[in-house]
Amino acid sequence: MKIAIAHDYLIQMGGAERVVEVFHHMYPEAPIFTTVFNGSRLTDNLKDADIRASWLQNIPGVKRNFKGVLPLYPMAVRDLDFSGYDIVLSSSSAFMKSIQVPESTFHLCYCHTPMRFAWDYDTYMERQSNSGLFKRLLKVYMQRLKSWDQRTSKNVNQFVANSSVVKTRIQNYYHRDSDVIFPPINTARFSSSSNIGDYYLIVSRLVSYKRIDLAVEAFNRNGLKLYIVGDGPDRKRLEGMAKGNVSFLGRLEDEEVTGLMSQCRAFVFPGEEDFGITPLEANAAGRPVIAYQAGGALDTIIPYVNGVFFQHQEVDDLLRAIDEVESYAWDIDQIMGHARKFDEQAFMVQFKQYVEQAYVNFLKGG
């Protein structure tokens, strides 16, 4: 079978891009189609990949401001050519699920979520610093984008959701069924430590909907150390509100992040995510997680096995959860055992079998 991989954009390396890495490992000869990529940001696992970008790649400055060309993405994915492929595996939280493939080609979309910035626009934008006029104009465009997104969902032969909450969104927005296969975790990267530090940890892109501000406010009040790894447009605002016990470490190499995870008191996950790979990575390093009780965390956090929940995105609730995690005697082996259930080796076996069976059903007209 001739297979192609498609992903929205390869500009920043997050959980969705980790999935693309595993797809590339599974199908190393498959080219990776994308709208735009930044070669300097690619992980080592993607350095040898055959990456084929759309014409957006030629627009000056697009790597620095890939969101600034938002209206052009539908046209860019439409123009990608998938002639000659038996299977296209799209990895999408935005535009790539809308690609057009020949009738004889099977298109399976691994959906991280229907585009959050369109379907949940108010939540996505509520803490952005843009002007009110800009937000109103953008909201009008988002209504058009939602119609396009729903219409082009018919371009997918089979949806796979990365979590239960995403399965529900696919049903609600696209009126399509999907199966759930959780994303892979490279648990071999992580090991536990007997030297636990005096800090809590966040590893995240710094964008407003991830609610890092909630954690900053909580740690401002309790005075405990919080290390925040990552960068993004919300960093300046967050630094402006943080006290001296909250440290912003910027982007770090994977080895540095794994070290921080293994020695943190707990990993803090204050936003509602579609799945959330980083909490399970912290679990793979033997550390418990404090997570908002919503989204993908509902699939991965078992109270008092690998973490605790807080029910409302309020400072007092988060502070209570921090107290809970401090007072509980955590079983490191149990935490790490839970993470291994999501290991990438198991994912690769399950996903490959799923793709092959789905392709057979497609050929049969099922």
Tab-separated table of C-alpha atoms in Angstrom:
chain	number	residue	atom	x	y	z
A	1	MET	CA	0.000	0.000	0.000
A	2	LYS	CA	1.169	3.502	-0.789
A	3	ILE	CA	0.533	5.700	2.245
A	4	ALA	CA	0.735	9.460	2.839
A	5	ILE	CA	0.583	11.337	6.131
A	6	ALA	CA	-0.985	14.791	6.418
A	7	HIS	CA	-0.761	17.216	9.341
A	8	ASP	CA	-2.081	20.770	9.791
A	9	TYR	CA	1.276	22.527	10.249
A	10	LEU	CA	4.692	21.709	11.684
A	11	ILE	CA	5.527	25.036	13.298
A	12	GLN	CA	5.515	24.131	16.981
A	13	MET	CA	6.129	20.742	18.560
A	14	GLY	CA	3.298	19.671	20.842
A	15	GLY	CA	1.227	16.580	21.538
A	16	ALA	CA	-0.251	16.371	18.036
A	17	GLU	CA	3.213	16.538	16.513
A	18	ARG	CA	4.331	13.679	18.761
A	19	VAL	CA	1.608	11.603	17.112
A	20	VAL	CA	2.995	12.542	13.692
A	21	GLU	CA	6.414	11.346	14.871
A	22	VAL	CA	4.906	7.938	15.663
A	23	PHE	CA	3.091	7.821	12.307
A	24	HIS	CA	6.438	8.540	10.646
A	25	HIS	CA	8.061	5.736	12.654
A	26	MET	CA	5.285	3.353	11.595
A	27	TYR	CA	5.401	4.386	7.933
A	28	PRO	CA	8.891	5.834	7.320
A	29	GLU	CA	8.497	5.870	3.512
A	30	ALA	CA	5.276	7.903	3.680
A	31	PRO	CA	5.692	11.596	2.828
A	32	ILE	CA	4.263	14.087	5.304
A	33	PHE	CA	2.065	16.730	3.674
A	34	THR	CA	1.507	19.934	5.605
A	35	THR	CA	0.547	23.544	5.004
A	36	VAL	CA	3.734	25.119	6.400
A	37	PHE	CA	6.681	23.925	8.477
A	38	ASN	CA	9.672	25.328	10.318
A	39	GLY	CA	12.682	23.077	9.829
A	40	SER	CA	14.516	24.543	12.825
A	41	ARG	CA	11.663	23.498	15.155
A	42	LEU	CA	11.400	19.896	13.960
A	43	THR	CA	12.333	17.214	16.459
A	44	ASP	CA	15.149	14.827	15.625
A	45	ASN	CA	12.585	12.120	14.861
A	46	LEU	CA	11.248	14.184	11.953
A	47	LYS	CA	14.546	15.481	10.552
A	48	ASP	CA	14.745	12.648	7.995
A	49	ALA	CA	11.087	12.841	6.938
A	50	ASP	CA	9.982	13.721	3.406
A	51	ILE	CA	7.981	16.845	4.276
A	52	ARG	CA	5.951	18.440	1.483
A	53	ALA	CA	4.504	21.857	2.241
A	54	SER	CA	1.754	23.772	0.460
A	55	TRP	CA	2.314	27.054	-1.359
A	56	LEU	CA	1.833	28.821	1.978
A	57	GLN	CA	5.457	27.916	2.704
A	58	ASN	CA	6.565	30.538	0.147
A	59	ILE	CA	4.807	33.483	1.816
A	60	PRO	CA	7.386	35.750	3.529
A	61	GLY	CA	7.161	35.655	7.318
A	62	VAL	CA	4.622	32.831	7.459
A	63	LYS	CA	6.782	30.711	9.796
A	64	ARG	CA	6.776	33.503	12.376
A	65	ASN	CA	3.106	34.377	11.978
A	66	PHE	CA	1.394	31.268	10.659
A	67	LYS	CA	-1.921	32.342	12.223
A	68	GLY	CA	-1.850	35.602	10.280
A	69	VAL	CA	-2.781	33.833	7.034
A	70	LEU	CA	-5.846	32.129	8.510
A	71	PRO	CA	-8.185	32.720	5.516
A	72	LEU	CA	-5.703	31.038	3.146
A	73	TYR	CA	-5.592	27.604	4.788
A	74	PRO	CA	-8.779	26.219	3.197
A	75	MET	CA	-7.370	27.001	-0.247
A	76	ALA	CA	-3.952	25.606	0.631
A	77	VAL	CA	-5.265	22.212	1.786
A	78	ARG	CA	-7.569	22.047	-1.246
A	79	ASP	CA	-4.554	22.333	-3.550
A	80	LEU	CA	-2.550	19.465	-2.010
A	81	ASP	CA	-2.303	16.551	-4.458
A	82	PHE	CA	-2.816	13.034	-3.096
A	83	SER	CA	-3.036	11.250	-6.443
A	84	GLY	CA	-1.540	7.763	-6.443
A	85	TYR	CA	-1.945	7.014	-2.735
A	86	ASP	CA	-3.975	4.109	-1.380
A	87	ILE	CA	-4.315	5.548	2.114
A	88	VAL	CA	-3.981	9.059	3.532
A	89	LEU	CA	-3.667	9.385	7.317
A	90	SER	CA	-4.513	12.923	8.336
A	91	SER	CA	-3.645	14.217	11.796
A	92	SER	CA	-5.861	17.208	12.356
A	93	SER	CA	-7.095	19.724	14.883
A	94	ALA	CA	-7.762	22.347	12.223
A	95	PHE	CA	-7.682	22.190	8.430
A	96	MET	CA	-6.069	18.968	7.259
A	97	LYS	CA	-9.121	16.773	7.714
A	98	SER	CA	-10.627	18.752	4.806
A	99	ILE	CA	-8.167	17.558	2.142
A	100	GLN	CA	-9.559	16.190	-1.088
A	101	VAL	CA	-8.410	12.725	-2.112
A	102	PRO	CA	-9.303	10.571	-5.147
A	103	GLU	CA	-12.363	8.335	-4.787
A	104	SER	CA	-10.121	5.262	-4.789
A	105	THR	CA	-8.067	6.608	-1.853
A	106	PHE	CA	-9.007	5.839	1.748
A	107	HIS	CA	-8.841	8.903	4.014
A	108	LEU	CA	-8.613	8.172	7.740
A	109	CYS	CA	-8.542	11.220	9.993
A	110	TYR	CA	-6.969	10.961	13.429
A	111	CYS	CA	-8.820	13.898	14.942
A	112	HIS	CA	-7.291	15.707	17.901
A	113	THR	CA	-10.399	17.909	17.935
A	114	PRO	CA	-12.630	19.763	15.491
A	115	MET	CA	-11.047	23.201	15.180
A	116	ARG	CA	-11.350	24.683	18.640
A	117	PHE	CA	-10.873	28.312	17.552
A	118	ALA	CA	-13.984	28.088	15.362
A	119	TRP	CA	-16.357	25.858	17.331
A	120	ASP	CA	-15.464	27.256	20.763
A	121	TYR	CA	-14.485	30.745	19.658
A	122	ASP	CA	-15.583	32.684	22.751
A	123	THR	CA	-13.611	30.488	25.154
A	124	TYR	CA	-10.586	30.461	22.865
A	125	MET	CA	-10.499	34.259	22.539
A	126	GLU	CA	-11.823	35.519	25.872
A	127	ARG	CA	-8.389	36.277	27.361
A	128	GLN	CA	-6.698	37.365	24.122
A	129	SER	CA	-5.508	40.964	24.059
A	130	ASN	CA	-6.894	41.791	20.597
A	131	SER	CA	-9.242	44.740	20.173
A	132	GLY	CA	-12.978	44.299	20.474
A	133	LEU	CA	-13.497	45.243	16.812
A	134	PHE	CA	-10.977	42.640	15.652
A	135	LYS	CA	-12.659	39.957	17.749
A	136	ARG	CA	-16.098	40.815	16.341
A	137	LEU	CA	-14.854	40.727	12.744
A	138	LEU	CA	-13.017	37.473	13.367
A	139	LYS	CA	-16.151	35.940	14.878
A	140	VAL	CA	-18.070	36.669	11.670
A	141	TYR	CA	-15.374	34.875	9.692
A	142	MET	CA	-15.473	31.947	12.115
A	143	GLN	CA	-19.127	31.381	11.312
A	144	ARG	CA	-18.165	30.901	7.671
A	145	LEU	CA	-15.242	28.699	8.674
A	146	LYS	CA	-17.512	26.462	10.772
A	147	SER	CA	-19.788	25.929	7.767
A	148	TRP	CA	-16.781	25.026	5.618
A	149	ASP	CA	-15.422	22.719	8.318
A	150	GLN	CA	-18.711	20.892	8.664
A	151	ARG	CA	-19.164	20.590	4.911
A	152	THR	CA	-15.675	19.225	4.285
A	153	SER	CA	-15.989	16.656	7.075
A	154	LYS	CA	-17.574	14.539	4.349
A	155	ASN	CA	-14.107	14.267	2.790
A	156	VAL	CA	-13.154	11.824	5.559
A	157	ASN	CA	-13.942	8.130	5.128
A	158	GLN	CA	-13.249	7.201	8.747
A	159	PHE	CA	-12.731	9.315	11.870
A	160	VAL	CA	-10.642	8.220	14.842
A	161	ALA	CA	-10.953	10.419	17.937
A	162	ASN	CA	-8.088	10.852	20.377
A	163	SER	CA	-10.403	10.958	23.426
A	164	SER	CA	-13.982	10.442	24.524
A	165	VAL	CA	-14.702	14.176	24.573
A	166	VAL	CA	-13.426	14.539	20.991
A	167	LYS	CA	-15.630	11.625	19.908
A	168	THR	CA	-18.601	13.585	21.273
A	169	ARG	CA	-17.533	16.746	19.418
A	170	ILE	CA	-17.191	14.845	16.136
A	171	GLN	CA	-20.735	13.564	16.610
A	172	ASN	CA	-22.111	16.980	17.583
A	173	TYR	CA	-20.351	19.074	14.926
A	174	TYR	CA	-19.943	16.682	11.989
A	175	HIS	CA	-22.752	14.208	12.746
A	176	ARG	CA	-20.252	11.403	12.221
A	177	ASP	CA	-19.384	8.395	14.311
A	178	SER	CA	-15.794	7.683	15.342
A	179	ASP	CA	-13.732	5.210	17.316
A	180	VAL	CA	-11.421	6.273	20.156
A	181	ILE	CA	-7.718	5.405	20.127
A	182	PHE	CA	-5.718	7.293	22.739
A	183	PRO	CA	-2.497	9.033	21.603
A	184	PRO	CA	0.860	7.356	22.232
A	185	ILE	CA	3.283	8.120	25.058
A	186	ASN	CA	6.976	7.312	24.770
A	187	THR	CA	7.261	6.051	28.339
A	188	ALA	CA	10.830	4.829	27.734
A	189	ARG	CA	11.989	8.465	27.766
A	190	PHE	CA	11.106	8.796	31.438
A	191	SER	CA	12.326	7.375	34.704
A	192	SER	CA	11.501	8.097	38.326
A	193	SER	CA	13.761	9.857	40.779
A	194	SER	CA	14.317	9.407	44.510
A	195	ASN	CA	15.151	13.114	44.791
A	196	ILE	CA	11.884	15.024	44.700
A	197	GLY	CA	12.293	18.785	44.523
A	198	ASP	CA	10.355	21.624	46.092
A	199	TYR	CA	8.620	22.808	42.919
A	200	TYR	CA	5.477	22.117	40.912
A	201	LEU	CA	5.622	21.963	37.116
A	202	ILE	CA	3.692	23.055	34.037
A	203	VAL	CA	4.810	22.204	30.495
A	204	SER	CA	2.636	23.953	27.934
A	205	ARG	CA	2.322	26.397	25.101
A	206	LEU	CA	1.505	29.719	26.701
A	207	VAL	CA	-1.838	30.558	25.129
A	208	SER	CA	-4.785	31.931	27.025
A	209	TYR	CA	-7.239	29.024	26.751
A	210	LYS	CA	-4.804	26.693	28.557
A	211	ARG	CA	-5.517	28.691	31.759
A	212	ILE	CA	-1.945	28.957	32.964
A	213	ASP	CA	-3.108	32.215	34.570
A	214	LEU	CA	-5.208	30.186	37.007
A	215	ALA	CA	-2.116	28.317	38.188
A	216	VAL	CA	-0.107	31.537	38.450
A	217	GLU	CA	-2.797	33.087	40.656
A	218	ALA	CA	-2.952	29.983	42.869
A	219	PHE	CA	0.809	29.832	43.398
A	220	ASN	CA	0.932	33.583	43.960
A	221	ARG	CA	-1.326	32.906	46.943
A	222	ASN	CA	0.279	29.802	48.431
A	223	GLY	CA	3.876	30.904	47.819
A	224	LEU	CA	5.047	27.474	46.618
A	225	LYS	CA	7.483	27.214	43.718
A	226	LEU	CA	6.039	26.783	40.245
A	227	TYR	CA	8.189	26.203	37.166
A	228	ILE	CA	6.542	26.907	33.806
A	229	VAL	CA	8.195	25.407	30.726
A	230	GLY	CA	7.117	26.692	27.313
A	231	ASP	CA	6.531	29.849	25.367
A	232	GLY	CA	3.750	31.579	23.503
A	233	PRO	CA	1.774	34.785	23.009
A	234	ASP	CA	0.430	34.799	26.580
A	235	ARG	CA	3.868	34.753	28.216
A	236	LYS	CA	4.241	38.505	28.711
A	237	ARG	CA	0.838	38.790	30.406
A	238	LEU	CA	1.561	35.806	32.645
A	239	GLU	CA	4.992	37.104	33.653
A	240	GLY	CA	3.405	40.437	34.508
A	241	MET	CA	1.018	38.848	36.995
A	242	ALA	CA	3.467	36.347	38.555
A	243	LYS	CA	5.283	36.727	41.870
A	244	GLY	CA	8.885	35.692	42.443
A	245	ASN	CA	8.068	32.069	43.326
A	246	VAL	CA	6.780	31.480	39.766
A	247	SER	CA	9.584	30.944	37.232
A	248	PHE	CA	9.241	30.963	33.431
A	249	LEU	CA	11.882	28.695	31.910
A	250	GLY	CA	10.969	29.081	28.226
A	251	ARG	CA	11.458	26.251	25.754
A	252	LEU	CA	13.756	23.475	26.947
A	253	GLU	CA	15.249	20.380	25.362
A	254	ASP	CA	13.407	17.108	25.925
A	255	GLU	CA	16.118	15.835	28.276
A	256	GLU	CA	15.743	18.877	30.512
A	257	VAL	CA	11.962	18.499	30.598
A	258	THR	CA	12.130	14.825	31.529
A	259	GLY	CA	14.495	15.678	34.380
A	260	LEU	CA	12.144	18.362	35.696
A	261	MET	CA	9.178	15.986	35.457
A	262	SER	CA	10.891	13.246	37.460
A	263	GLN	CA	11.639	15.567	40.386
A	264	CYS	CA	8.576	17.821	40.556
A	265	ARG	CA	6.197	17.510	43.486
A	266	ALA	CA	3.302	17.266	41.031
A	267	PHE	CA	2.425	18.244	37.485
A	268	VAL	CA	-0.253	20.947	37.132
A	269	PHE	CA	-2.753	20.768	34.248
A	270	PRO	CA	-5.208	23.660	34.668
A	271	GLY	CA	-6.879	23.831	31.227
A	272	GLU	CA	-9.460	21.759	29.396
A	273	GLU	CA	-7.554	19.809	26.760
A	274	ASP	CA	-8.688	17.501	24.002
A	275	PHE	CA	-6.503	14.738	25.458
A	276	GLY	CA	-3.331	15.906	27.178
A	277	ILE	CA	-0.112	13.958	26.643
A	278	THR	CA	2.076	15.853	29.116
A	279	PRO	CA	0.227	14.664	32.257
A	280	LEU	CA	0.826	11.058	31.224
A	281	GLU	CA	4.475	11.873	30.551
A	282	ALA	CA	4.715	13.174	34.114
A	283	ASN	CA	3.077	9.938	35.260
A	284	ALA	CA	5.674	7.984	33.271
A	285	ALA	CA	8.267	9.805	35.412
A	286	GLY	CA	6.432	8.670	38.539
A	287	ARG	CA	4.811	11.976	39.477
A	288	PRO	CA	1.117	12.669	40.223
A	289	VAL	CA	-1.001	15.173	38.291
A	290	ILE	CA	-3.356	17.929	39.419
A	291	ALA	CA	-5.882	18.303	36.584
A	292	TYR	CA	-9.041	20.247	35.825
A	293	GLN	CA	-11.891	17.725	35.736
A	294	ALA	CA	-12.860	18.073	32.085
A	295	GLY	CA	-11.820	17.130	28.566
A	296	GLY	CA	-9.252	14.448	27.892
A	297	ALA	CA	-8.187	14.288	31.539
A	298	LEU	CA	-11.400	12.364	32.214
A	299	ASP	CA	-9.911	9.501	30.167
A	300	THR	CA	-6.493	9.511	31.803
A	301	ILE	CA	-6.680	10.622	35.453
A	302	ILE	CA	-7.863	8.163	38.091
A	303	PRO	CA	-8.187	9.937	41.462
A	304	TYR	CA	-5.600	8.791	44.003
A	305	VAL	CA	-4.032	6.415	41.466
A	306	ASN	CA	-2.138	8.880	39.281
A	307	GLY	CA	-3.472	12.274	40.327
A	308	VAL	CA	-6.308	14.404	41.654
A	309	PHE	CA	-8.967	16.577	40.041
A	310	PHE	CA	-10.248	20.043	40.804
A	311	GLN	CA	-13.832	20.600	39.687
A	312	HIS	CA	-13.996	24.309	38.863
A	313	GLN	CA	-11.469	26.590	37.183
A	314	GLU	CA	-11.218	28.709	40.306
A	315	VAL	CA	-8.189	29.485	42.455
A	316	ASP	CA	-9.697	28.081	45.651
A	317	ASP	CA	-10.472	24.752	43.966
A	318	LEU	CA	-6.948	24.458	42.607
A	319	LEU	CA	-5.458	25.325	46.013
A	320	ARG	CA	-7.516	22.550	47.628
A	321	ALA	CA	-6.240	20.081	45.034
A	322	ILE	CA	-2.644	21.110	45.757
A	323	ASP	CA	-3.248	20.425	49.441
A	324	GLU	CA	-4.707	17.013	48.546
A	325	VAL	CA	-1.710	15.985	46.479
A	326	GLU	CA	0.635	17.084	49.279
A	327	SER	CA	-1.169	15.058	51.939
A	328	TYR	CA	-1.498	11.778	49.995
A	329	ALA	CA	1.091	8.953	50.019
A	330	TRP	CA	1.640	8.296	46.305
A	331	ASP	CA	2.670	4.896	44.955
A	332	ILE	CA	5.271	5.674	42.279
A	333	ASP	CA	5.134	2.175	40.752
A	334	GLN	CA	1.349	2.438	40.442
A	335	ILE	CA	1.615	5.842	38.755
A	336	MET	CA	4.189	4.599	36.252
A	337	GLY	CA	2.195	1.424	35.593
A	338	HIS	CA	-0.817	3.523	34.683
A	339	ALA	CA	1.236	5.513	32.158
A	340	ARG	CA	2.496	2.342	30.478
A	341	LYS	CA	-1.059	1.512	29.392
A	342	PHE	CA	-0.687	4.399	26.903
A	343	ASP	CA	2.783	3.421	25.637
A	344	GLU	CA	3.536	4.064	21.966
A	345	GLN	CA	4.430	0.424	21.283
A	346	ALA	CA	0.890	-0.625	22.189
A	347	PHE	CA	-0.492	2.289	20.173
A	348	MET	CA	1.427	1.291	17.048
A	349	VAL	CA	0.147	-2.277	17.152
A	350	GLN	CA	-3.450	-1.190	17.778
A	351	PHE	CA	-3.456	1.632	15.241
A	352	LYS	CA	-1.815	-0.372	12.450
A	353	GLN	CA	-4.345	-3.163	12.843
A	354	TYR	CA	-7.150	-0.620	12.879
A	355	VAL	CA	-5.954	1.066	9.672
A	356	GLU	CA	-5.584	-2.242	7.837
A	357	GLN	CA	-9.053	-3.431	8.824
A	358	ALA	CA	-10.641	-0.079	8.014
A	359	TYR	CA	-8.982	-0.107	4.585
A	360	VAL	CA	-10.314	-3.616	3.908
A	361	ASN	CA	-13.809	-2.424	4.830
A	362	PHE	CA	-13.366	0.587	2.540
A	363	LEU	CA	-12.434	-1.652	-0.390
A	364	LYS	CA	-15.491	-3.785	0.313
A	365	GLY	CA	-17.657	-0.687	0.299
A	366	GLY	CA	-18.414	-0.985	4.011
